[in-house]
Amino acid sequence: MLSPVVFLVFLCVISPAAAVVGDGGMTMTLQLERAFPTSHGVELSQLKARDRVRHGRILQQFPNGVVDFPVEGTYDPFLVGLYYTRVQLGSPPKEFYVQIDTGSDVLWVSCASCNGCPTSSGLQIQLEFFDPSSSSTARPISCSDQRCALGEQSSDSGCSTRNQCGYTFQYGDGSGTSGYYVADLMHFDTIVGNSLTTNSSAPVVFGCSTSQTGDLTKPDRAIDGIFGFGQQGLSVIAQLSSQGVTPNVFSHCLKGSNGGGGILVLGQIVEPNLVYTPLVPSQPHYNLNLETIALNGQTLAISPQVFETSSNRGTIVDSGTTLAYLAEEAYEIFVNAVSQAVSQNVRPLVARGNQCYLTTSSVGDIFPMVSLNFAGGATMVLRGEDYLIQQNSIGGAAVWCMGFQKISGQGLTILGDLVLKDKIIVYDLAGQRIGWANYDCSQAVNVSTTTSRGKTEYVNAGQIGNSSPRNDPYTLLLSVIPTFVLQALVFGTYSFL
């Protein structure tokens, strides 16, 4: 049994300063909006474990349409912000704000009579509490239900004296949540062609939180719960795809400049320049086989064994991570190589153990291109802006600090939003692979859908969805989607089960 973990890693700060459908399948699009913390029916009879090695062509069997979720939030790491979407649960439907997290599996929301749950939010949103007794379609999950066994993949599960399937998520910073699983309807609007069908729904199992501790109790950035996008059986992705509501794939494109922006879809973005690498089999996270790292085409002298996947090692893709992290054995080699490459153009300085650089030149002009080379020949190219973070300015010169961090004593490499931004990232769970392509995430993305006549058409996803999706489903407002955020200028955070 696994428990979610959140690690906080200190980062030096010098001064404060769409809709996509994959291969004929139905797609969920999450429309994103920028927000600032300061201004701001039928019960499932059985949920079987998803056969995640099926060929991606199975997506052709899914019905046609697009489901649109509006998403709000801010990416700026110097704001205490986060990215979240609104989900409608129960009968009658009730709306909940939930944080997006690819590092965990389960959707959970605060429930009635919750101990320690915040009642107000600095994000200026109205917090709600789910009450199963107020929903005519809510059903608790019993200990004998097969879905309770699925919950053990994602949490510490247990049974109460009332035969109620419970869970506990414990985070590394001491915060956590516990509660019980419930099945109820999730409501959404379906777009098919030029038509908008309202009041669509599908049954899902989610967590009903009755206790929260640590940072989850703080009101400054409080929301109603967390939306896990992992690949275990109780993730909403697995549940909806097993019902034929969506394909077993989701994608995002994070904008890294001008205040953020981006696209998140339950479905597959269509882009001809995508390259793919296989997921490491039988892993609870999105593990990839990273083979080598090169600077300006020169491979660094890092042993390939450093990146091999085992029970507590390997390379994880996690949009819930704000920064990026290198295995300890690779970190010094990487940082020293970058420093040497720019030694004639910058003034190096170290603050609180973090390598920084003072420069009056453009980062893109002087810092080397970094190539992350994966199994299958797929390469992810990083510019200086993809592995450095600008802290402030001193005497007209900009201070850039290493965004890659080191986790002492652990062989983990984690690719967070810092390196994932300005790229389309496709999590093809049916094909057990992850793909990416450099992309201007302020632009629309293409979608593919199969019409009732069996004809495949492409739709400009930038024309679907806005802040009022039920009134006008054809305008996309773009934003960014980090999940666990950089807090109070000094913390880089990553989260995964």
CSV table of C-alpha atoms in Angstrom, one decimal:
chain,number,residue,atom,x,y,z
A,1,MET,CA,0.0,0.0,0.0
A,2,LEU,CA,1.3,3.4,-0.9
A,3,SER,CA,0.8,6.8,0.6
A,4,PRO,CA,1.1,10.2,-1.1
A,5,VAL,CA,4.2,12.1,-0.2
A,6,VAL,CA,5.0,15.7,-0.5
A,7,PHE,CA,8.6,16.9,0.0
A,8,LEU,CA,9.6,20.5,0.5
A,9,VAL,CA,13.0,21.4,-0.8
A,10,PHE,CA,14.6,24.8,0.0
A,11,LEU,CA,15.3,27.1,-3.0
A,12,CYS,CA,17.4,30.2,-2.5
A,13,VAL,CA,15.6,33.5,-3.1
A,14,ILE,CA,17.7,36.6,-3.2
A,15,SER,CA,14.9,39.1,-2.9
A,16,PRO,CA,11.1,39.0,-3.3
A,17,ALA,CA,10.5,40.3,-6.2
A,18,ALA,CA,-9.5,23.2,-26.0
A,19,ALA,CA,-10.8,20.4,-26.5
A,20,VAL,CA,-8.9,17.4,-27.8
A,21,VAL,CA,-10.2,13.9,-28.8
A,22,GLY,CA,-7.7,11.1,-29.3
A,23,ASP,CA,-8.2,8.9,-32.4
A,24,GLY,CA,-12.0,9.0,-32.5
A,25,GLY,CA,-12.4,9.0,-28.7
A,26,MET,CA,-14.3,11.4,-26.5
A,27,THR,CA,-12.2,14.0,-24.8
A,28,MET,CA,-12.5,16.2,-21.8
A,29,THR,CA,-11.1,19.7,-22.1
A,30,LEU,CA,-10.3,21.8,-19.1
A,31,GLN,CA,-10.5,25.5,-19.8
A,32,LEU,CA,-8.0,27.5,-17.8
A,33,GLU,CA,-8.2,31.0,-16.4
A,34,ARG,CA,-5.7,33.1,-14.6
A,35,ALA,CA,-6.3,33.9,-11.0
A,36,PHE,CA,-4.3,35.6,-8.2
A,37,PRO,CA,-4.5,34.6,-4.6
A,38,THR,CA,-4.7,38.2,-3.5
A,39,SER,CA,-7.6,39.1,-6.0
A,40,HIS,CA,-9.1,36.6,-6.2
A,41,GLY,CA,-26.9,8.0,-11.6
A,42,VAL,CA,-26.3,5.0,-11.5
A,43,GLU,CA,-24.0,3.5,-8.9
A,44,LEU,CA,-21.0,1.6,-10.3
A,45,SER,CA,-21.6,-2.1,-9.8
A,46,GLN,CA,-18.0,-2.9,-10.4
A,47,LEU,CA,-14.8,-1.1,-11.4
A,48,LYS,CA,-12.3,-3.4,-12.9
A,49,ALA,CA,-8.6,-2.7,-13.1
A,50,ARG,CA,-7.7,-1.1,-16.4
A,51,ASP,CA,-5.6,-3.2,-18.8
A,52,ARG,CA,-3.1,-0.4,-19.5
A,53,VAL,CA,-1.2,-2.2,-22.1
A,54,ARG,CA,-3.9,-2.2,-24.7
A,55,HIS,CA,-3.1,-0.6,-28.0
A,56,GLY,CA,-3.9,3.0,-28.5
A,57,ARG,CA,-6.2,2.2,-31.4
A,58,ILE,CA,-8.8,1.0,-28.9
A,59,LEU,CA,-9.6,4.7,-28.5
A,60,GLN,CA,-11.5,4.4,-31.7
A,61,GLN,CA,-14.2,2.5,-29.9
A,62,PHE,CA,-15.2,5.5,-27.7
A,63,PRO,CA,-18.2,7.7,-28.4
A,64,ASN,CA,-17.8,11.1,-30.0
A,65,GLY,CA,-17.8,14.3,-28.0
A,66,VAL,CA,-15.9,16.7,-25.8
A,67,VAL,CA,-16.4,17.3,-22.1
A,68,ASP,CA,-15.3,20.8,-20.9
A,69,PHE,CA,-14.0,21.6,-17.3
A,70,PRO,CA,-13.2,25.2,-16.5
A,71,VAL,CA,-9.8,25.6,-14.7
A,72,GLU,CA,-8.5,28.6,-12.8
A,73,GLY,CA,-5.2,29.5,-11.2
A,74,THR,CA,-1.8,31.0,-11.5
A,75,TYR,CA,1.6,29.5,-12.3
A,76,ASP,CA,3.9,32.3,-11.1
A,77,PRO,CA,6.2,30.7,-8.5
A,78,PHE,CA,6.6,33.9,-6.6
A,79,LEU,CA,2.9,34.0,-5.7
A,80,VAL,CA,1.2,31.6,-3.3
A,81,GLY,CA,-1.0,30.3,-6.1
A,82,LEU,CA,-2.2,27.0,-7.4
A,83,TYR,CA,-4.2,25.6,-10.3
A,84,TYR,CA,-7.6,24.1,-9.8
A,85,THR,CA,-10.7,23.0,-11.6
A,86,ARG,CA,-14.4,22.9,-10.7
A,87,VAL,CA,-16.1,19.6,-10.6
A,88,GLN,CA,-19.8,18.9,-10.1
A,89,LEU,CA,-20.7,16.0,-7.9
A,90,GLY,CA,-24.0,14.6,-6.5
A,91,SER,CA,-27.7,14.9,-7.2
A,92,PRO,CA,-28.5,17.7,-7.3
A,93,PRO,CA,-25.1,18.7,-8.5
A,94,LYS,CA,-22.8,20.7,-6.2
A,95,GLU,CA,-19.7,22.4,-7.4
A,96,PHE,CA,-16.3,21.9,-5.8
A,97,TYR,CA,-12.9,23.5,-6.4
A,98,VAL,CA,-10.2,20.8,-6.6
A,99,GLN,CA,-6.4,21.1,-7.1
A,100,ILE,CA,-5.0,19.3,-10.2
A,101,ASP,CA,-2.3,16.7,-9.3
A,102,THR,CA,-0.7,14.2,-11.6
A,103,GLY,CA,1.3,12.8,-8.6
A,104,SER,CA,-1.7,11.2,-6.9
A,105,ASP,CA,-4.6,9.1,-8.1
A,106,VAL,CA,-7.8,9.8,-6.2
A,107,LEU,CA,-10.3,12.6,-6.4
A,108,TRP,CA,-11.3,13.7,-2.9
A,109,VAL,CA,-13.3,16.6,-1.5
A,110,SER,CA,-14.0,17.9,2.0
A,111,CYS,CA,-17.1,16.4,3.5
A,112,ALA,CA,-19.6,17.4,6.1
A,113,SER,CA,-18.4,17.4,9.7
A,114,CYS,CA,-14.8,17.5,8.6
A,115,ASN,CA,-12.3,17.9,11.4
A,116,GLY,CA,-9.6,20.5,10.5
A,117,CYS,CA,-11.0,21.4,7.1
A,118,PRO,CA,-10.7,25.1,6.3
A,119,THR,CA,-13.9,27.1,6.0
A,120,SER,CA,-12.6,30.1,4.1
A,121,SER,CA,-10.0,30.6,1.4
A,122,GLY,CA,-7.5,33.4,0.5
A,123,LEU,CA,-8.2,32.6,-3.1
A,124,GLN,CA,-11.6,34.3,-2.6
A,125,ILE,CA,-13.6,31.2,-3.6
A,126,GLN,CA,-16.5,29.8,-1.7
A,127,LEU,CA,-15.5,26.5,0.0
A,128,GLU,CA,-18.1,23.8,0.0
A,129,PHE,CA,-18.6,20.5,1.8
A,130,PHE,CA,-20.0,17.3,0.3
A,131,ASP,CA,-22.8,15.8,2.2
A,132,PRO,CA,-23.7,12.2,1.0
A,133,SER,CA,-27.0,12.4,2.8
A,134,SER,CA,-28.0,15.3,0.7
A,135,SER,CA,-27.3,13.5,-2.6
A,136,SER,CA,-30.0,11.1,-3.9
A,137,THR,CA,-27.4,9.1,-5.9
A,138,ALA,CA,-24.5,8.9,-3.3
A,139,ARG,CA,-23.6,5.4,-2.2
A,140,PRO,CA,-20.8,4.5,0.3
A,141,ILE,CA,-18.3,1.9,-0.8
A,142,SER,CA,-18.4,-1.2,1.5
A,143,CYS,CA,-15.3,-3.1,2.5
A,144,SER,CA,-16.4,-6.1,0.3
A,145,ASP,CA,-16.7,-3.9,-2.8
A,146,GLN,CA,-13.9,-4.6,-5.3
A,147,ARG,CA,-13.4,-0.9,-5.6
A,148,CYS,CA,-12.2,-0.8,-2.0
A,149,ALA,CA,-9.4,-3.2,-3.0
A,150,LEU,CA,-8.5,-0.8,-5.8
A,151,GLY,CA,-8.2,2.0,-3.2
A,152,GLU,CA,-5.3,0.1,-1.6
A,153,GLN,CA,-3.2,0.9,-4.7
A,154,SER,CA,-3.4,4.6,-3.9
A,155,SER,CA,-3.7,4.9,-0.1
A,156,ASP,CA,-3.7,3.3,3.3
A,157,SER,CA,-7.1,1.8,3.2
A,158,GLY,CA,-9.1,0.4,6.1
A,159,CYS,CA,-12.6,-0.6,7.2
A,160,SER,CA,-14.7,1.0,9.9
A,161,THR,CA,-17.1,-0.8,12.2
A,162,ARG,CA,-19.9,0.4,9.8
A,163,ASN,CA,-18.3,-1.6,6.9
A,164,GLN,CA,-17.2,1.6,5.3
A,165,CYS,CA,-14.1,1.6,3.0
A,166,GLY,CA,-11.8,4.3,4.3
A,167,TYR,CA,-8.5,5.8,3.2
A,168,THR,CA,-5.6,7.8,4.6
A,169,PHE,CA,-3.2,10.0,2.6
A,170,GLN,CA,-0.2,11.2,4.5
A,171,TYR,CA,2.2,13.8,3.1
A,172,GLY,CA,5.9,14.1,3.9
A,173,ASP,CA,5.5,17.6,5.5
A,174,GLY,CA,3.2,16.2,8.1
A,175,SER,CA,-0.1,17.2,6.5
A,176,GLY,CA,-2.6,14.6,5.5
A,177,THR,CA,-6.2,13.7,5.0
A,178,SER,CA,-8.4,10.7,5.8
A,179,GLY,CA,-12.0,9.8,5.1
A,180,TYR,CA,-14.0,7.2,3.3
A,181,TYR,CA,-14.9,6.4,-0.4
A,182,VAL,CA,-18.2,7.2,-1.9
A,183,ALA,CA,-19.7,6.6,-5.3
A,184,ASP,CA,-21.8,9.4,-6.9
A,185,LEU,CA,-22.4,11.2,-10.2
A,186,MET,CA,-19.9,13.6,-11.8
A,187,HIS,CA,-21.7,16.1,-14.1
A,188,PHE,CA,-20.4,17.8,-17.2
A,189,ASP,CA,-21.4,19.2,-20.5
A,190,THR,CA,-20.7,17.3,-23.7
A,191,ILE,CA,-19.8,19.0,-27.0
A,192,VAL,CA,-20.4,17.0,-30.2
A,193,GLY,CA,-19.7,18.8,-33.4
A,194,ASN,CA,-21.4,22.2,-33.1
A,195,SER,CA,-23.9,20.9,-30.5
A,196,LEU,CA,-23.7,21.3,-26.7
A,197,THR,CA,-25.4,18.7,-24.6
A,198,THR,CA,-25.9,19.7,-21.0
A,199,ASN,CA,-26.5,17.6,-18.0
A,200,SER,CA,-24.3,14.6,-19.0
A,201,SER,CA,-23.0,12.5,-16.1
A,202,ALA,CA,-21.1,9.5,-15.2
A,203,PRO,CA,-20.6,7.6,-11.9
A,204,VAL,CA,-17.2,7.9,-10.2
A,205,VAL,CA,-15.8,6.8,-6.9
A,206,PHE,CA,-14.1,9.6,-4.9
A,207,GLY,CA,-12.9,10.3,-1.4
A,208,CYS,CA,-15.0,12.0,1.2
A,209,SER,CA,-12.5,13.8,3.5
A,210,THR,CA,-13.5,13.8,7.2
A,211,SER,CA,-10.1,15.0,8.6
A,212,GLN,CA,-7.3,17.2,7.4
A,213,THR,CA,-4.0,18.2,9.0
A,214,GLY,CA,-1.0,20.4,8.3
A,215,ASP,CA,-0.9,22.7,5.3
A,216,LEU,CA,-4.3,21.4,4.1
A,217,THR,CA,-5.9,23.2,7.0
A,218,LYS,CA,-4.4,26.6,6.1
A,219,PRO,CA,-6.9,29.1,4.6
A,220,ASP,CA,-4.5,31.2,2.5
A,221,ARG,CA,-4.7,28.9,-0.5
A,222,ALA,CA,-7.4,26.5,0.6
A,223,ILE,CA,-9.6,24.6,-1.8
A,224,ASP,CA,-12.2,21.8,-1.6
A,225,GLY,CA,-9.9,18.9,-2.4
A,226,ILE,CA,-7.5,17.3,-4.8
A,227,PHE,CA,-8.1,15.9,-8.3
A,228,GLY,CA,-5.6,13.0,-8.8
A,229,PHE,CA,-4.5,12.3,-12.4
A,230,GLY,CA,-2.4,9.2,-11.7
A,231,GLN,CA,-2.9,5.9,-13.4
A,232,GLN,CA,-4.2,3.6,-10.7
A,233,GLY,CA,-7.6,2.1,-10.8
A,234,LEU,CA,-9.5,4.7,-8.7
A,235,SER,CA,-8.2,7.7,-10.7
A,236,VAL,CA,-11.0,9.5,-12.6
A,237,ILE,CA,-9.0,8.9,-15.8
A,238,ALA,CA,-9.2,5.1,-15.3
A,239,GLN,CA,-12.8,5.2,-14.2
A,240,LEU,CA,-14.1,7.3,-17.1
A,241,SER,CA,-12.1,5.4,-19.7
A,242,SER,CA,-13.3,2.1,-18.4
A,243,GLN,CA,-16.9,3.3,-18.9
A,244,GLY,CA,-16.1,4.6,-22.4
A,245,VAL,CA,-16.7,8.2,-21.4
A,246,THR,CA,-13.2,9.3,-22.4
A,247,PRO,CA,-10.1,7.7,-23.9
A,248,ASN,CA,-7.4,6.5,-21.6
A,249,VAL,CA,-5.1,9.5,-22.3
A,250,PHE,CA,-4.7,13.0,-21.1
A,251,SER,CA,-2.5,15.9,-22.2
A,252,HIS,CA,-1.3,19.4,-21.0
A,253,CYS,CA,0.5,22.3,-22.5
A,254,LEU,CA,1.9,24.8,-19.9
A,255,LYS,CA,2.7,28.3,-20.9
A,256,GLY,CA,5.9,29.6,-19.2
A,257,SER,CA,5.8,33.3,-19.9
A,258,ASN,CA,3.5,36.4,-19.6
A,259,GLY,CA,1.8,35.2,-16.4
A,260,GLY,CA,1.2,31.7,-17.4
A,261,GLY,CA,-1.5,30.0,-19.5
A,262,GLY,CA,-2.0,26.6,-21.0
A,263,ILE,CA,-4.3,23.7,-21.8
A,264,LEU,CA,-5.3,20.6,-19.9
A,265,VAL,CA,-7.4,17.9,-21.6
A,266,LEU,CA,-8.7,14.5,-20.8
A,267,GLY,CA,-7.9,13.2,-24.3
A,268,GLN,CA,-5.1,13.5,-26.8
A,269,ILE,CA,-3.6,16.6,-28.4
A,270,VAL,CA,-2.9,16.1,-32.1
A,271,GLU,CA,0.6,17.5,-33.0
A,272,PRO,CA,2.8,16.1,-35.8
A,273,ASN,CA,6.1,16.8,-34.0
A,274,LEU,CA,5.4,14.7,-30.9
A,275,VAL,CA,8.0,12.2,-29.9
A,276,TYR,CA,7.3,9.3,-27.6
A,277,THR,CA,9.1,7.1,-25.1
A,278,PRO,CA,7.7,4.1,-23.2
A,279,LEU,CA,6.5,4.3,-19.7
A,280,VAL,CA,8.4,2.0,-17.4
A,281,PRO,CA,6.0,-1.0,-16.8
A,282,SER,CA,4.5,-1.8,-13.4
A,283,GLN,CA,5.2,1.5,-11.8
A,284,PRO,CA,2.7,3.6,-9.8
A,285,HIS,CA,4.1,6.9,-11.2
A,286,TYR,CA,4.9,8.2,-14.6
A,287,ASN,CA,8.4,6.7,-14.8
A,288,LEU,CA,10.5,7.0,-17.9
A,289,ASN,CA,13.9,5.6,-18.9
A,290,LEU,CA,16.2,8.5,-19.0
A,291,GLU,CA,19.5,7.3,-20.5
A,292,THR,CA,21.8,10.3,-20.9
A,293,ILE,CA,22.1,14.1,-20.5
A,294,ALA,CA,24.0,16.2,-22.9
A,295,LEU,CA,25.0,19.9,-23.0
A,296,ASN,CA,25.3,21.5,-26.4
A,297,GLY,CA,25.5,17.9,-27.8
A,298,GLN,CA,28.2,16.7,-25.4
A,299,THR,CA,27.1,13.8,-23.3
A,300,LEU,CA,27.9,14.2,-19.6
A,301,ALA,CA,29.9,11.6,-17.8
A,302,ILE,CA,27.0,10.2,-15.8
A,303,SER,CA,26.7,6.5,-15.3
A,304,PRO,CA,23.5,5.1,-16.9
A,305,GLN,CA,22.8,3.2,-13.7
A,306,VAL,CA,22.1,6.5,-12.0
A,307,PHE,CA,18.8,6.8,-13.8
A,308,GLU,CA,17.7,3.2,-13.7
A,309,THR,CA,14.2,2.6,-12.2
A,310,SER,CA,13.8,0.6,-9.0
A,311,SER,CA,11.6,0.8,-5.9
A,312,ASN,CA,12.9,4.2,-4.9
A,313,ARG,CA,14.9,5.4,-7.9
A,314,GLY,CA,14.2,6.5,-11.4
A,315,THR,CA,12.9,9.4,-13.5
A,316,ILE,CA,9.3,10.6,-12.9
A,317,VAL,CA,7.3,13.0,-15.0
A,318,ASP,CA,5.0,15.0,-12.6
A,319,SER,CA,3.2,18.2,-13.4
A,320,GLY,CA,2.5,18.5,-9.7
A,321,THR,CA,6.2,19.3,-9.2
A,322,THR,CA,7.0,23.0,-9.4
A,323,LEU,CA,10.7,22.7,-10.0
A,324,ALA,CA,12.9,19.8,-11.2
A,325,TYR,CA,15.1,17.4,-9.4
A,326,LEU,CA,18.2,15.4,-10.4
A,327,ALA,CA,19.5,12.2,-8.8
A,328,GLU,CA,22.2,13.1,-6.3
A,329,GLU,CA,24.9,11.3,-8.4
A,330,ALA,CA,24.1,13.4,-11.4
A,331,TYR,CA,23.5,16.8,-9.8
A,332,GLU,CA,27.0,18.1,-9.2
A,333,ILE,CA,28.1,16.9,-12.7
A,334,PHE,CA,25.3,18.7,-14.3
A,335,VAL,CA,25.7,22.0,-12.4
A,336,ASN,CA,29.5,22.1,-12.8
A,337,ALA,CA,29.1,21.5,-16.6
A,338,VAL,CA,26.6,24.4,-16.9
A,339,SER,CA,28.8,26.7,-14.8
A,340,GLN,CA,31.8,25.9,-16.9
A,341,ALA,CA,29.9,26.5,-20.1
A,342,VAL,CA,29.0,30.1,-19.1
A,343,SER,CA,32.1,31.0,-17.1
A,344,GLN,CA,33.1,33.7,-19.5
A,345,ASN,CA,29.7,35.4,-19.6
A,346,VAL,CA,28.4,35.4,-16.0
A,347,ARG,CA,29.4,36.1,-12.5
A,348,PRO,CA,28.7,32.9,-10.4
A,349,LEU,CA,27.5,33.2,-6.8
A,350,VAL,CA,26.2,30.7,-4.3
A,351,ALA,CA,23.4,31.7,-1.9
A,352,ARG,CA,22.2,29.3,0.7
A,353,GLY,CA,23.7,26.4,-1.1
A,354,ASN,CA,22.1,27.1,-4.5
A,355,GLN,CA,24.1,27.9,-7.6
A,356,CYS,CA,23.2,31.3,-9.1
A,357,TYR,CA,24.5,33.4,-11.9
A,358,LEU,CA,24.6,37.2,-12.4
A,359,THR,CA,24.4,38.3,-16.0
A,360,THR,CA,23.4,41.2,-18.2
A,361,SER,CA,22.9,38.9,-21.2
A,362,SER,CA,19.9,37.0,-22.4
A,363,VAL,CA,19.8,33.5,-20.8
A,364,GLY,CA,18.9,32.0,-24.1
A,365,ASP,CA,22.0,33.5,-25.7
A,366,ILE,CA,24.6,32.3,-23.2
A,367,PHE,CA,23.4,29.2,-21.4
A,368,PRO,CA,23.8,25.8,-23.1
A,369,MET,CA,21.0,23.7,-24.6
A,370,VAL,CA,20.4,20.6,-22.4
A,371,SER,CA,19.2,17.4,-24.0
A,372,LEU,CA,17.5,14.8,-21.9
A,373,ASN,CA,17.8,11.5,-23.9
A,374,PHE,CA,15.2,8.8,-23.3
A,375,ALA,CA,14.7,5.2,-24.4
A,376,GLY,CA,13.4,4.8,-27.9
A,377,GLY,CA,15.4,7.8,-29.2
A,378,ALA,CA,13.1,10.5,-27.8
A,379,THR,CA,14.9,13.7,-26.7
A,380,MET,CA,13.6,16.6,-24.6
A,381,VAL,CA,15.5,19.8,-25.3
A,382,LEU,CA,15.7,22.4,-22.5
A,383,ARG,CA,16.6,26.0,-22.9
A,384,GLY,CA,18.2,28.0,-20.1
A,385,GLU,CA,14.7,29.2,-19.1
A,386,ASP,CA,13.7,25.5,-18.7
A,387,TYR,CA,16.3,24.8,-16.0
A,388,LEU,CA,16.9,28.2,-14.4
A,389,ILE,CA,14.7,30.5,-12.4
A,390,GLN,CA,15.1,34.3,-12.4
A,391,GLN,CA,15.3,35.5,-8.8
A,392,ASN,CA,15.8,39.3,-9.0
A,393,SER,CA,18.2,42.0,-10.3
A,394,ILE,CA,21.3,43.5,-8.8
A,395,GLY,CA,22.7,46.7,-10.3
A,396,GLY,CA,21.0,46.2,-13.6
A,397,ALA,CA,22.1,42.5,-13.9
A,398,ALA,CA,19.7,39.6,-13.6
A,399,VAL,CA,20.2,36.9,-11.0
A,400,TRP,CA,19.3,33.4,-12.4
A,401,CYS,CA,19.5,30.4,-10.1
A,402,MET,CA,19.6,26.7,-10.8
A,403,GLY,CA,16.0,25.4,-10.9
A,404,PHE,CA,17.2,21.8,-10.8
A,405,GLN,CA,17.5,20.8,-7.2
A,406,LYS,CA,19.1,17.8,-5.5
A,407,ILE,CA,17.4,15.3,-3.2
A,408,SER,CA,20.2,14.1,-0.9
A,409,GLY,CA,20.3,10.3,-0.4
A,410,GLN,CA,17.7,9.6,-3.1
A,411,GLY,CA,18.2,8.5,-6.7
A,412,LEU,CA,15.2,10.3,-8.0
A,413,THR,CA,15.0,12.5,-11.0
A,414,ILE,CA,11.7,14.4,-11.2
A,415,LEU,CA,10.7,16.5,-14.2
A,416,GLY,CA,8.3,19.2,-12.9
A,417,ASP,CA,6.6,22.2,-14.4
A,418,LEU,CA,9.9,24.0,-14.8
A,419,VAL,CA,10.9,21.7,-17.7
A,420,LEU,CA,7.5,20.6,-18.8
A,421,LYS,CA,6.3,24.1,-19.7
A,422,ASP,CA,6.2,25.4,-23.3
A,423,LYS,CA,5.6,21.8,-24.4
A,424,ILE,CA,2.7,19.6,-25.3
A,425,ILE,CA,2.9,16.6,-23.0
A,426,VAL,CA,0.7,13.6,-23.8
A,427,TYR,CA,0.2,10.8,-21.2
A,428,ASP,CA,-1.0,7.9,-23.4
A,429,LEU,CA,-2.0,5.4,-20.8
A,430,ALA,CA,-3.6,3.1,-23.3
A,431,GLY,CA,-0.4,2.9,-25.3
A,432,GLN,CA,1.8,3.1,-22.1
A,433,ARG,CA,3.9,5.9,-23.3
A,434,ILE,CA,4.5,9.6,-22.8
A,435,GLY,CA,5.0,12.0,-25.7
A,436,TRP,CA,6.0,15.7,-26.0
A,437,ALA,CA,6.8,18.5,-28.5
A,438,ASN,CA,8.0,22.0,-28.1
A,439,TYR,CA,5.0,24.3,-28.5
A,440,ASP,CA,3.7,27.8,-28.0
A,441,CYS,CA,1.1,27.0,-25.4
A,442,SER,CA,-0.6,30.4,-25.9
A,443,GLN,CA,-1.7,29.0,-29.2
A,444,ALA,CA,-4.7,26.7,-29.9
A,445,VAL,CA,-4.1,23.0,-30.2
A,446,ASN,CA,-5.7,20.6,-32.8
A,447,VAL,CA,-8.3,18.0,-31.9
A,448,SER,CA,-9.5,14.9,-33.8
A,449,THR,CA,-12.9,13.5,-33.6
A,450,THR,CA,-14.9,10.9,-35.5
A,451,THR,CA,-18.3,12.0,-36.6
A,452,SER,CA,-21.5,9.9,-36.8
A,453,ARG,CA,-20.6,9.3,-40.5
A,454,GLY,CA,-17.3,7.7,-39.5
A,455,LYS,CA,-15.3,10.7,-40.8
A,456,THR,CA,-12.3,11.9,-38.9
A,457,GLU,CA,-12.3,15.7,-38.5
A,458,TYR,CA,-9.8,18.1,-36.9
A,459,VAL,CA,-11.1,20.9,-34.7
A,460,ASN,CA,-9.2,24.0,-33.5
A,461,ALA,CA,-9.3,23.4,-29.7
A,462,GLY,CA,-8.5,27.1,-29.1
A,463,GLN,CA,-12.1,27.8,-30.2
A,464,ILE,CA,-13.8,25.6,-27.5
A,465,GLY,CA,-14.5,26.7,-24.0
A,466,ASN,CA,-14.4,29.9,-22.0
A,467,SER,CA,-15.1,31.2,-18.5
A,468,SER,CA,-18.8,30.6,-19.2
A,469,PRO,CA,-18.6,27.3,-21.0
A,470,ARG,CA,-22.3,26.6,-20.9
A,471,ASN,CA,-23.1,29.8,-22.7
A,472,ASP,CA,-20.3,29.8,-25.4
A,473,PRO,CA,-18.3,26.6,-25.9
A,474,TYR,CA,-16.0,28.0,-28.6
A,475,THR,CA,-13.6,30.4,-26.9
A,476,LEU,CA,-10.6,29.0,-25.0
A,477,LEU,CA,-9.0,31.1,-22.3
A,478,LEU,CA,-5.5,29.7,-21.6
A,479,SER,CA,-3.7,29.4,-18.3
A,480,VAL,CA,-1.1,27.2,-16.6
A,481,ILE,CA,-1.7,24.2,-14.4
A,482,PRO,CA,0.8,23.5,-11.7
A,483,THR,CA,-0.6,21.6,-8.8
A,484,PHE,CA,1.6,21.8,-5.7
A,485,VAL,CA,3.0,25.3,-5.9
A,486,LEU,CA,6.1,27.2,-4.9
A,487,GLN,CA,5.2,28.7,-1.6
A,488,ALA,CA,6.2,32.0,-0.1
A,489,LEU,CA,9.2,32.5,-2.4
A,490,VAL,CA,11.3,29.9,-0.8
A,491,PHE,CA,10.0,26.4,-1.3
A,492,GLY,CA,10.0,24.1,-4.3
A,493,THR,CA,7.5,21.3,-3.9
A,494,TYR,CA,6.9,18.0,-5.6
A,495,SER,CA,4.2,15.5,-4.9
A,496,PHE,CA,3.7,11.9,-6.0
A,497,LEU,CA,2.4,8.7,-4.4
